[in-house]
Short mmCIF file of C-alpha atoms and ligand atoms in Angstrom, two decimals:
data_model
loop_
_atom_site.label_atom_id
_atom_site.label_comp_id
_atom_site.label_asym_id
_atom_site.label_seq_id
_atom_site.Cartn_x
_atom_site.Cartn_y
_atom_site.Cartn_z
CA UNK A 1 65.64 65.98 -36.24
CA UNK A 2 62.12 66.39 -38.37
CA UNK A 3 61.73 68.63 -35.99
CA UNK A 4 64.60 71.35 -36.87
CA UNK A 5 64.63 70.58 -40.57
CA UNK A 6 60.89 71.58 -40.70
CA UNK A 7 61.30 74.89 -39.11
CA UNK A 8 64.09 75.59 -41.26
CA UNK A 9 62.30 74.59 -44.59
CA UNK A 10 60.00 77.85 -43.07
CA UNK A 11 62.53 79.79 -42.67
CA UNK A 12 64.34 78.63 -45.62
CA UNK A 13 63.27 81.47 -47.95
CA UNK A 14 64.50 84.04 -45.68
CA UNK A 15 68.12 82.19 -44.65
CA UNK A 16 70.92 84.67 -44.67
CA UNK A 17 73.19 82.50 -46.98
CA UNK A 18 76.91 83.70 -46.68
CA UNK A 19 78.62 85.71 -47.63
CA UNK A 20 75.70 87.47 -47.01
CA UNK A 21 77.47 91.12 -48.19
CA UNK A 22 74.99 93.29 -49.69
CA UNK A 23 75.59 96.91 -51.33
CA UNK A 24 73.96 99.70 -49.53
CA UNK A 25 73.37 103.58 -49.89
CA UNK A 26 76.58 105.67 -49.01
CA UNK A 27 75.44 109.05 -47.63
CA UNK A 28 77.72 111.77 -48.22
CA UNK A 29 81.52 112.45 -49.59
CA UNK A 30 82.26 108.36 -50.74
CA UNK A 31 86.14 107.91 -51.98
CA UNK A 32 86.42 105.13 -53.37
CA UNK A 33 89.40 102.45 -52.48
CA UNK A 34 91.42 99.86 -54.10
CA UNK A 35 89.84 97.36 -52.54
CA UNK A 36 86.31 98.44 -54.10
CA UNK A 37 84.75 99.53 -50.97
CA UNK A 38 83.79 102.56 -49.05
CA UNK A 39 84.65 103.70 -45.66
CA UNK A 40 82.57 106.83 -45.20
CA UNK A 41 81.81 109.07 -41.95
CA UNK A 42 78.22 108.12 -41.67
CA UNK A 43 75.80 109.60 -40.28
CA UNK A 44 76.02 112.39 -38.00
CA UNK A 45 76.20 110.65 -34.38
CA UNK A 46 73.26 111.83 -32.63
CA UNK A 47 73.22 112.01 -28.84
CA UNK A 48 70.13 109.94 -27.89
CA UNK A 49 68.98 111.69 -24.42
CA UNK A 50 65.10 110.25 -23.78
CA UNK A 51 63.64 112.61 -21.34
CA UNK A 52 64.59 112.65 -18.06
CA UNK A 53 61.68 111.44 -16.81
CA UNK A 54 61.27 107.84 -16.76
CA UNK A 55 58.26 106.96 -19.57
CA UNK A 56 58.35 103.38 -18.08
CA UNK A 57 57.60 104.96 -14.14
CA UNK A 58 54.65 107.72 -15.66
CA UNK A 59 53.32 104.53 -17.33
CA UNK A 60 52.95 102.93 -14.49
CA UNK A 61 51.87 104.94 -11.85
CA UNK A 62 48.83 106.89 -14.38
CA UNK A 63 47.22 103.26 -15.45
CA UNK A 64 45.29 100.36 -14.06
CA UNK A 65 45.74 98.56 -17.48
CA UNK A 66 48.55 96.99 -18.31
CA UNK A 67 51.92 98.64 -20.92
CA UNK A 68 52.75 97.06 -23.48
CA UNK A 69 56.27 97.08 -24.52
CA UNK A 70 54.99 98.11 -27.88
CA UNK A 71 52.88 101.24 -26.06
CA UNK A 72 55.90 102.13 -24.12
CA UNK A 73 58.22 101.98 -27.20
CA UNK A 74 55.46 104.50 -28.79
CA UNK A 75 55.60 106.69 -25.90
CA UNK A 76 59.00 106.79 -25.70
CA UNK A 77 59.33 107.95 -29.00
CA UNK A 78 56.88 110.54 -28.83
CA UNK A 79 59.21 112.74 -26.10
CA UNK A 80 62.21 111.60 -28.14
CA UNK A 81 62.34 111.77 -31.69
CA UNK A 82 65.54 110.36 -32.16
CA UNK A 83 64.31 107.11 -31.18
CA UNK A 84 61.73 106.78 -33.27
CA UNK A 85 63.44 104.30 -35.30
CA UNK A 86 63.73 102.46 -32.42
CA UNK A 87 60.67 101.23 -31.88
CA UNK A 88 61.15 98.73 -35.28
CA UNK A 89 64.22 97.87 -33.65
CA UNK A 90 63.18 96.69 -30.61
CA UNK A 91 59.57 95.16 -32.04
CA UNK A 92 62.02 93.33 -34.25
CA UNK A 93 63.63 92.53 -31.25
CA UNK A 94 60.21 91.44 -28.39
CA UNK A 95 58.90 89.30 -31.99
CA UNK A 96 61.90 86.85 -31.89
CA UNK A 97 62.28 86.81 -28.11
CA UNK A 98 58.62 85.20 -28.42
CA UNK A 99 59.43 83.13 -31.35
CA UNK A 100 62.45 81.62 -28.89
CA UNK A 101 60.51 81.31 -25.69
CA UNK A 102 58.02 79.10 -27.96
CA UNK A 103 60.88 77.24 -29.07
CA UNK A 104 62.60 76.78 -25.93
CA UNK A 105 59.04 76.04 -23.96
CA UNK A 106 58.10 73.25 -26.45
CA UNK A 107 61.86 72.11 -27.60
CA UNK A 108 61.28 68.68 -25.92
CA UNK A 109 58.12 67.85 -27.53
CA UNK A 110 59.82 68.95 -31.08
CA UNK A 111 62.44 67.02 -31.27
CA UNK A 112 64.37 70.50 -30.77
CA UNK A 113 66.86 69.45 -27.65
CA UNK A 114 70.11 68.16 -28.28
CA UNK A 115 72.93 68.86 -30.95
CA UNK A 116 72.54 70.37 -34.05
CA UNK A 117 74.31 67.84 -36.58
CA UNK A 118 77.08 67.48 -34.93
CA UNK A 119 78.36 70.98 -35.80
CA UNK A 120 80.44 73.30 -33.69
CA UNK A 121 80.50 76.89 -33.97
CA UNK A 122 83.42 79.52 -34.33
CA UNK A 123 84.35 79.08 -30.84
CA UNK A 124 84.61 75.56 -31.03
CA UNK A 125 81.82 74.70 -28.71
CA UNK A 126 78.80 72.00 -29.83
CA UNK A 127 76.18 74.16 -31.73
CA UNK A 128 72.60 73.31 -30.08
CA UNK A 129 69.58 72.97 -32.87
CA UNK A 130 68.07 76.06 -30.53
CA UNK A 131 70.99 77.50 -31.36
CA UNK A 132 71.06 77.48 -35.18
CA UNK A 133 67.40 78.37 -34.85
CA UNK A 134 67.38 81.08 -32.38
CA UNK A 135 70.29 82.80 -34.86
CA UNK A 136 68.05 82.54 -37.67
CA UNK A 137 64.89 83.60 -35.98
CA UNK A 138 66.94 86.56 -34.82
CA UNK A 139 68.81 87.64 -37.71
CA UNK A 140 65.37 87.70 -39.69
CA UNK A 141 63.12 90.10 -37.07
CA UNK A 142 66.39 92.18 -37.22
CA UNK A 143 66.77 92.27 -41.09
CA UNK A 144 63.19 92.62 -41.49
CA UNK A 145 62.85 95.53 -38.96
CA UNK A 146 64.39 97.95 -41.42
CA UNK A 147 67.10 99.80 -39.21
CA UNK A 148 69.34 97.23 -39.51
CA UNK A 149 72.97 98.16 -41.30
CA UNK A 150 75.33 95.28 -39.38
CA UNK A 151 74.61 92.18 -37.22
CA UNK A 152 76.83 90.33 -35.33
CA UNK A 153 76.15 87.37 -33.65
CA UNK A 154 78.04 84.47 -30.81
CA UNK A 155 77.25 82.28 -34.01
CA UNK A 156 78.24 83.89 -36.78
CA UNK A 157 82.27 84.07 -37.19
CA UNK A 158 81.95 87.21 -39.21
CA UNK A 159 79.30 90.31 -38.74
CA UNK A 160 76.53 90.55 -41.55
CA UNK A 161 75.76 93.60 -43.23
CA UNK A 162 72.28 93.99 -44.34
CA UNK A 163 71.21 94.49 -47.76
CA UNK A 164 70.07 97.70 -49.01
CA UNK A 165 66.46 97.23 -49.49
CA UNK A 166 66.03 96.41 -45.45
CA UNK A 167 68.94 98.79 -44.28
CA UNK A 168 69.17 101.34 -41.91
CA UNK A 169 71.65 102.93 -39.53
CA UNK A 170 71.63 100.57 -35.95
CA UNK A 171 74.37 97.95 -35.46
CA UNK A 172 72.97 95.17 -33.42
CA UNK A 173 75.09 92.87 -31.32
CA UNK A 174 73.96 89.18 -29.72
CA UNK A 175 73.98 86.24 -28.11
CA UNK A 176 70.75 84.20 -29.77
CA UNK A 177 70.42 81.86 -26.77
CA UNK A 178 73.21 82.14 -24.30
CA UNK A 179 73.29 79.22 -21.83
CA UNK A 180 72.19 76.87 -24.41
CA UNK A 181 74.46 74.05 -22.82
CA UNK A 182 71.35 74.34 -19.83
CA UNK A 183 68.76 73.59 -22.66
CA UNK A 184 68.54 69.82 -22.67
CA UNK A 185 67.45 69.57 -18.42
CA UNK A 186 64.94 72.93 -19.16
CA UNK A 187 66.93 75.55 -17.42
CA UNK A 188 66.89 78.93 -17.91
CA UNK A 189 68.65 80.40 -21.00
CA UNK A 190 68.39 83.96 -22.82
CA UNK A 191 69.11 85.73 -25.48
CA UNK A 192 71.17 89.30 -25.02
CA UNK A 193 71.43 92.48 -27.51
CA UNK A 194 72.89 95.69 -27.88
CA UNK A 195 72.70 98.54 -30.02
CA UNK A 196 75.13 101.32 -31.46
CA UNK A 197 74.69 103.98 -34.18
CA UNK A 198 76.55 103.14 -37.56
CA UNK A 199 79.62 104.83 -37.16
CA UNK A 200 80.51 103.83 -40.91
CA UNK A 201 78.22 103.33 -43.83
CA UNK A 202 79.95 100.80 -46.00
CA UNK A 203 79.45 101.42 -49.79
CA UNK A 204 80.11 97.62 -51.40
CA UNK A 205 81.02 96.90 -54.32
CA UNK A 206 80.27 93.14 -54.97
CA UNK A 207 83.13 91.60 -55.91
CA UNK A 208 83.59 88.53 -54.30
CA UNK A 209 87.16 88.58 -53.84
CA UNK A 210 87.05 91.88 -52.30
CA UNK A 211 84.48 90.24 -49.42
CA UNK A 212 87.16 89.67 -46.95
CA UNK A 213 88.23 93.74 -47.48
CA UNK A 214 84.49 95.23 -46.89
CA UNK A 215 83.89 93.02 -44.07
CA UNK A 216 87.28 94.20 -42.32
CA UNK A 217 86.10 97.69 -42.61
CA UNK A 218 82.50 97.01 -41.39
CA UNK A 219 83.45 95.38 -39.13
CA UNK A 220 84.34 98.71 -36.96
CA UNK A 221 80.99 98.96 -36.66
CA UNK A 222 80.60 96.17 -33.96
CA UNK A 223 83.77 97.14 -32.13
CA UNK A 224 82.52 100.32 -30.14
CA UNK A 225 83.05 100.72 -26.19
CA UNK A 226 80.18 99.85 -24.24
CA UNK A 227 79.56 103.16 -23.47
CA UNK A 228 78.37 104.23 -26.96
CA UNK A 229 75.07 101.66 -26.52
CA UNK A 230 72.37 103.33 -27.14
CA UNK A 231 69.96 100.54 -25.89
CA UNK A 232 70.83 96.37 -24.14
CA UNK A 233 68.60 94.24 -23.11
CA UNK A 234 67.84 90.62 -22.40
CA UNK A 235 65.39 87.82 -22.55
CA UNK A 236 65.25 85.26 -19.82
CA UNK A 237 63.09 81.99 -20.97
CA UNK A 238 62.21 80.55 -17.76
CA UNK A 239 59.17 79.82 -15.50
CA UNK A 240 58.22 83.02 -17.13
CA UNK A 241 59.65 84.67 -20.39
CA UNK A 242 61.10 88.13 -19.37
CA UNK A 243 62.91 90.90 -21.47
CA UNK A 244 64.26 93.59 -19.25
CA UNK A 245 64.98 96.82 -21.73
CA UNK A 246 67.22 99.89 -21.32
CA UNK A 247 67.32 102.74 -24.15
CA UNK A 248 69.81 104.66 -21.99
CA UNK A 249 67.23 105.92 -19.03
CA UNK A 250 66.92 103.02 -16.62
CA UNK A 251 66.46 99.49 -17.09
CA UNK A 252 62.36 98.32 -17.21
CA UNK A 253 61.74 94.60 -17.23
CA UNK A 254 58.90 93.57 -19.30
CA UNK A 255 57.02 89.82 -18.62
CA UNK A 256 55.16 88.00 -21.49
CA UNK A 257 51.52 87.55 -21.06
CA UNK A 258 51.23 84.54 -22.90
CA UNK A 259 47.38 84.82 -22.77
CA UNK A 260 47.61 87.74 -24.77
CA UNK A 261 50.97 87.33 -25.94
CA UNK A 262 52.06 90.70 -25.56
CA UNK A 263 54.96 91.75 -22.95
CA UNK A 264 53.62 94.08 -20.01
CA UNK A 265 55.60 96.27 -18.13
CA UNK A 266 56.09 94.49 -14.83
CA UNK A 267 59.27 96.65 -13.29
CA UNK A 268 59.66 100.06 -14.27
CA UNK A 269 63.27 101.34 -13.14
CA UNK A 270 64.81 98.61 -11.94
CA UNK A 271 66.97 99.42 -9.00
CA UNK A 272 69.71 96.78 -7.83
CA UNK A 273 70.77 96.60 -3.48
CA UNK A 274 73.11 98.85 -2.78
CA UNK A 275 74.69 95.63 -1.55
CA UNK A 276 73.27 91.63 -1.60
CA UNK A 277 74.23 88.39 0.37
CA UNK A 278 74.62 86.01 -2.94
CA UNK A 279 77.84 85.30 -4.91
CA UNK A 280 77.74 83.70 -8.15
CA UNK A 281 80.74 82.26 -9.35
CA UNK A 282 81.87 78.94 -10.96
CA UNK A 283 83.88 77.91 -7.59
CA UNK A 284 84.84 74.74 -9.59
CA UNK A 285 87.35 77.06 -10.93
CA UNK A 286 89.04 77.98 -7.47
CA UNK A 287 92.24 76.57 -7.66
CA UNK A 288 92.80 77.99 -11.11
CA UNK A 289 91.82 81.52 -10.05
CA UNK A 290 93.94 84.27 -8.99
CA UNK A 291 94.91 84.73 -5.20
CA UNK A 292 92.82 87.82 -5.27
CA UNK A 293 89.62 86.14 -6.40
CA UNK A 294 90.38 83.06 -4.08
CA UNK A 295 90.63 85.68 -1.07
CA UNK A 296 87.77 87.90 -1.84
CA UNK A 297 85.41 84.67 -2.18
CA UNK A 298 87.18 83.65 1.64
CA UNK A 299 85.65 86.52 3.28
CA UNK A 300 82.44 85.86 1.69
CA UNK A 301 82.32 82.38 3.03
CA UNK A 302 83.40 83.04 6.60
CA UNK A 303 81.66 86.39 6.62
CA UNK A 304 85.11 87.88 7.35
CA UNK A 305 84.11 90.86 4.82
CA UNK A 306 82.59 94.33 5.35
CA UNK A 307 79.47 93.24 5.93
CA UNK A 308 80.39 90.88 8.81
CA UNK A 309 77.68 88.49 6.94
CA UNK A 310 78.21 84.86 5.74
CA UNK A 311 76.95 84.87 1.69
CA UNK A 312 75.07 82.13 0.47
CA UNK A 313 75.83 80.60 -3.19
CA UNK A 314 73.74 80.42 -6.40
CA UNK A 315 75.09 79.60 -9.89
CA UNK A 316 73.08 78.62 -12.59
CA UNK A 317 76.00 78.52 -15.11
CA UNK A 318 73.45 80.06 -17.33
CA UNK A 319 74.24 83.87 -17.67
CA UNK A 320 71.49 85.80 -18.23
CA UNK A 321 69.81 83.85 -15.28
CA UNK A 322 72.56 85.03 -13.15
CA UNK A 323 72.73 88.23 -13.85
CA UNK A 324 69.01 88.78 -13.59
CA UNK A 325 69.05 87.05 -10.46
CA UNK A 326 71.92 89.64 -9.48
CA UNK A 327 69.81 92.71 -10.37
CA UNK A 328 66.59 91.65 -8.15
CA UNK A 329 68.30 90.14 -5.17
CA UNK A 330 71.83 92.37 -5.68
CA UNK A 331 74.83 90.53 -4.64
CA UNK A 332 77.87 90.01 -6.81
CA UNK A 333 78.53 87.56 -10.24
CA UNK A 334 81.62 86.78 -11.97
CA UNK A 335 83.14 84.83 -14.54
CA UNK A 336 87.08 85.90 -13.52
CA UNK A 337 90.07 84.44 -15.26
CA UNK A 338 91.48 81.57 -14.85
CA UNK A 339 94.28 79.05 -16.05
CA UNK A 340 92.26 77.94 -18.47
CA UNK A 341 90.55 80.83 -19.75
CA UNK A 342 93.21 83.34 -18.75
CA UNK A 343 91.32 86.01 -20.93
CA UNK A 344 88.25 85.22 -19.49
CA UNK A 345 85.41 83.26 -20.46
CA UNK A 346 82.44 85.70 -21.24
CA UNK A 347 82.50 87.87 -24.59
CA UNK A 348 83.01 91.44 -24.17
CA UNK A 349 81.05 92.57 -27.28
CA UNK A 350 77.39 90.69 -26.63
CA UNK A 351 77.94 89.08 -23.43
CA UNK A 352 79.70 91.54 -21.17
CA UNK A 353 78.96 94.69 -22.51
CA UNK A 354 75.63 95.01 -22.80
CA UNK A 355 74.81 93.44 -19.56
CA UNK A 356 76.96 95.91 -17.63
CA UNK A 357 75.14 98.64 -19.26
CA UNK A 358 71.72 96.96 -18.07
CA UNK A 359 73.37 96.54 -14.52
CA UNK A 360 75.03 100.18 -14.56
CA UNK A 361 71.24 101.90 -15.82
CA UNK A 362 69.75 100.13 -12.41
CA UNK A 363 72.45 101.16 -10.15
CA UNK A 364 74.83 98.43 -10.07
CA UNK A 365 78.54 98.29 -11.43
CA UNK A 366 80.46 95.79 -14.12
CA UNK A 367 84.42 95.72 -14.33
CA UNK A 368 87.10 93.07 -14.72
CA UNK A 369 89.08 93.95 -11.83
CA UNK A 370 90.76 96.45 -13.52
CA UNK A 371 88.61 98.57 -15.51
CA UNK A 372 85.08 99.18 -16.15
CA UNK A 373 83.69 97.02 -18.74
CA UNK A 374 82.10 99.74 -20.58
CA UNK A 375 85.21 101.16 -21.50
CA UNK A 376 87.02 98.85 -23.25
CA UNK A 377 87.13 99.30 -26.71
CA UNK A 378 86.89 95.88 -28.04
CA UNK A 379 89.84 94.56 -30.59
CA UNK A 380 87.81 92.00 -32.01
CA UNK A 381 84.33 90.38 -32.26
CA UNK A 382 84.66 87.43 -30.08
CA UNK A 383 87.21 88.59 -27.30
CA UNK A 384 86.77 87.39 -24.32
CA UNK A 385 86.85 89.28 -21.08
CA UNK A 386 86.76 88.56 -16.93
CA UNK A 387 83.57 90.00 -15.27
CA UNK A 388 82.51 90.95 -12.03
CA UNK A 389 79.29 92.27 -11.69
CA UNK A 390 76.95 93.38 -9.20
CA UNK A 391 75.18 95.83 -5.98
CA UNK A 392 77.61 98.71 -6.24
CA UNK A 393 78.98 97.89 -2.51
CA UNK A 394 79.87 94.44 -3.54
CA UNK A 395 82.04 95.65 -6.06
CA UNK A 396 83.68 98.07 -4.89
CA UNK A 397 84.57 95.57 -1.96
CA UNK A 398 85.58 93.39 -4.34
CA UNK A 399 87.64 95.68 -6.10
CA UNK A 400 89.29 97.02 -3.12
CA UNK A 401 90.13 93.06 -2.37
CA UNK A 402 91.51 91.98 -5.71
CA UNK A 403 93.00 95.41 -5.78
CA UNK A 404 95.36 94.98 -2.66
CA UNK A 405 96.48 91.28 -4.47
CA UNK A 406 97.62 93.27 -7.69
CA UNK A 407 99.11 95.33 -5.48
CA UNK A 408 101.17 92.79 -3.81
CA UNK A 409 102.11 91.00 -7.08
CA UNK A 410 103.64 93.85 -8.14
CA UNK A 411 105.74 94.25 -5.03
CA UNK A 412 106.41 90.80 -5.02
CA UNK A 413 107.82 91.15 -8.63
CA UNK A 414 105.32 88.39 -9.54
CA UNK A 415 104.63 88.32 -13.47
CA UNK A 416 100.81 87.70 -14.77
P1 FDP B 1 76.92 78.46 -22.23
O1 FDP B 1 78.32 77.98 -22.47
O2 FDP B 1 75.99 77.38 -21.77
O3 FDP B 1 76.35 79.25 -23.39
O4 FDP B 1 78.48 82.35 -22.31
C1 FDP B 1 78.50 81.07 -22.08
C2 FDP B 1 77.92 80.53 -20.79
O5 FDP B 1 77.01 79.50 -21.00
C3 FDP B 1 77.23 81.55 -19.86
O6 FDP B 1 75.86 81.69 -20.11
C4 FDP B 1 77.49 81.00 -18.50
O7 FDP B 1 77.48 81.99 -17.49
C5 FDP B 1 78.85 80.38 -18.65
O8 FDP B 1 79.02 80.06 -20.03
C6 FDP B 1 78.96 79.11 -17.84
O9 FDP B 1 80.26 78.63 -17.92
P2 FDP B 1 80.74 77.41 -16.99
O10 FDP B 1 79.99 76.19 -17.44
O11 FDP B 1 82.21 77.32 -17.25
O12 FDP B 1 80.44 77.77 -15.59
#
């Protein structure tokens, strides 16, 4: 416990205390409202296009030393000025990924495993002391960075808006350290992110009875389709710490030198098999799954599927270690519904979402079985959503599976 209250005594001056609702600069045309707040059309939405060439594959095929992720960022923004802000975002960003990884590599020397008093966060589930800390550490490099005009976060119940001093026009969405349940026997966890344009600047008036208005309204912010990221990535903390990056043109994977403690460019353009041998799946869960699921999963164990090959298994129950399994070896994850999470288990808005844009930028495809995940426009910050994931012939096998069982239900009259 010294451990964690130390660290936050650090961080103490810099704790977002809520209702952490700050005013900040309208831009054009405000009207104001009863409830002493402005919704305003923000800022023009700009179309972020980076050049069509890949900066991360020039990089690496002109030098002998290695990138950076803060040269690339710099490159990238010099052929595309409209991400010039970005590079804050994302340094924000690579700084706490290496605040976590130091965390997470010496948590059981610090007295930094285990429970955080007891608490449990909006979703009910035990909050780890990595996870308190990596939420902090997070919302801080965000803050700090400059760009920021809302956060939300898997531990936060409400998004933050950022006060105007530090603000700018990115929305940032995340998971601080997802897996965290892992932490205590030192497997993998990670910590996912995406980022939108402010489609609303919020002009707030502070009134502290009108808090539960302005965040209502800001809130719009965080609920955009996946398909209006503008940049996702991840960082795995594992044998090695690894943040694998996509501003909209391929997905790069960048692995910490801790020597130098910089991240290097390691895989530029990641591309996923066309079609893998591994499922990843929860299988615990069979019996509450749908008929569909249970059937596709069949095949893959008797090697009854298009492939004529038996699959092996791997499930880490840690997401991000999963998925980036998924992307390097290809092969298919999901987190379906069930009985007991018949909405799903994963969140759409930092969990699913920005993974499937990381999966769909290196080939691969994300849906639930019935639509892609990037085009769901979320209805609320923590939703939940099924998702299957993977080499783009795995899913569309899997889809043409689960398909034929929706199919059937509805012939069979059978109600979800
Ligand atoms: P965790 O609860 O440890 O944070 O999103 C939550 C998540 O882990 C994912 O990382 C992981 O894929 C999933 O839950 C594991 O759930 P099960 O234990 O039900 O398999």
């Amino acid at each position: 416990m010294q451990g964690i209250n130390f660290i936050l005594q650090l961080h103490k001056p810099f704790l977002f205390h809520k209702p952490a609702i700050f005013s900040q600069k309208a831009v054009s045309g405000n009207s104001n409202n009863k409830h002493g707040y402005t919704l305003l059309p923000a800022y023009r939405m700009v179309a972020v296009q980076p050049n069509k060439v890949s900066v991360a594959e020039q990089l690496l095929s002109s030098q002998a030393t290695p990138i950076s992720l803060t040269r690339y960022l710099l490159e990238v923004a010099k052929q595309n000025k409209e991400l010039e802000d970005m590079v804050g975002l994302i340094n924000g960003i690579q700084f706490a990924c290496k605040k976590i990884s130091s965390m997470v590599g010496k948590a059981g020397v610090t007295d930094l495993m285990g429970s955080y008093q007891g608490l449990v966060n909006f979703h009910g589930e035990e909050q780890k002391k990595l996870d308190v800390l990596s939420n902090e550490v997070l919302k801080n490099a965000l803050k700090f960075s400059g760009k920021m005009a809302v956060i939300a976060s898997e531990e936060e119940d409400v998004p933050i808006m950022v006060e105007e001093s530090y603000s700018g026009n990115y929305v940032v969405v995340f998971d601080p350290l997802d897996g965290s349940s892992n932490l205590d026997a030192g497997l993998p966890t990670g910590t996912i992110f995406g980022v939108f344009q402010q489609q609303f600047a919020c002009l707030v008036r502070e009134f502290e009875e009108q808090i539960d208005q302005v965040e209502l309204a800001c809130l719009q912010n965080t609920l955009q389709p996946g398909r209006r990221l503008i940049a996702a990535g991840y960082c795995i903390y594992s044998s090695s710490t690894m943040l694998v990056l996509s501003l909209g043109n391929g997905s790069h994977c960048f692995t910490l030198d801790t020597e130098v403690g910089e991240f290097v460019l390691t895989r530029a353009n990641m591309k996923i098999p066309q079609r893998g041998h591994i499922y990843s799946f929860n299988e615990s869960n069979y019996y509450q799954w749908d008929k569909g699921i249970q059937e596709y999963i069949e095949r893959l164990k008797k090697g009854n599927n298009q492939s004529a090959t038996r699959y092996s298994s791997r499930y880490v129950g840690s997401m991000v270690a999963d998925v980036h399994r998924t992307l390097l070896y290809g092969g298919i994850f999901g987190y379906p519904a069930d009985q007991k999470n018949v909405g799903g288990k994963l969140r759409l808005v930092y969990e699913c979402a920005p993974m499937a844009y990381l999966v769909e930028q290196a080939g691969g495809k994300a849906t639930t079985g019935r639509e892609d995940i990037l085009d769901i426009t979320p209805k609320s910050i923590h939703e939940r959503k099924p998702l299957v994931l993977g080499s783009p012939d795995d899913i569309e096998e899997f889809l043409q599976v689960y398909g034929m069982s929706l199919v059937n239900r509805e012939a069979m009259h059978i109600e979800e």
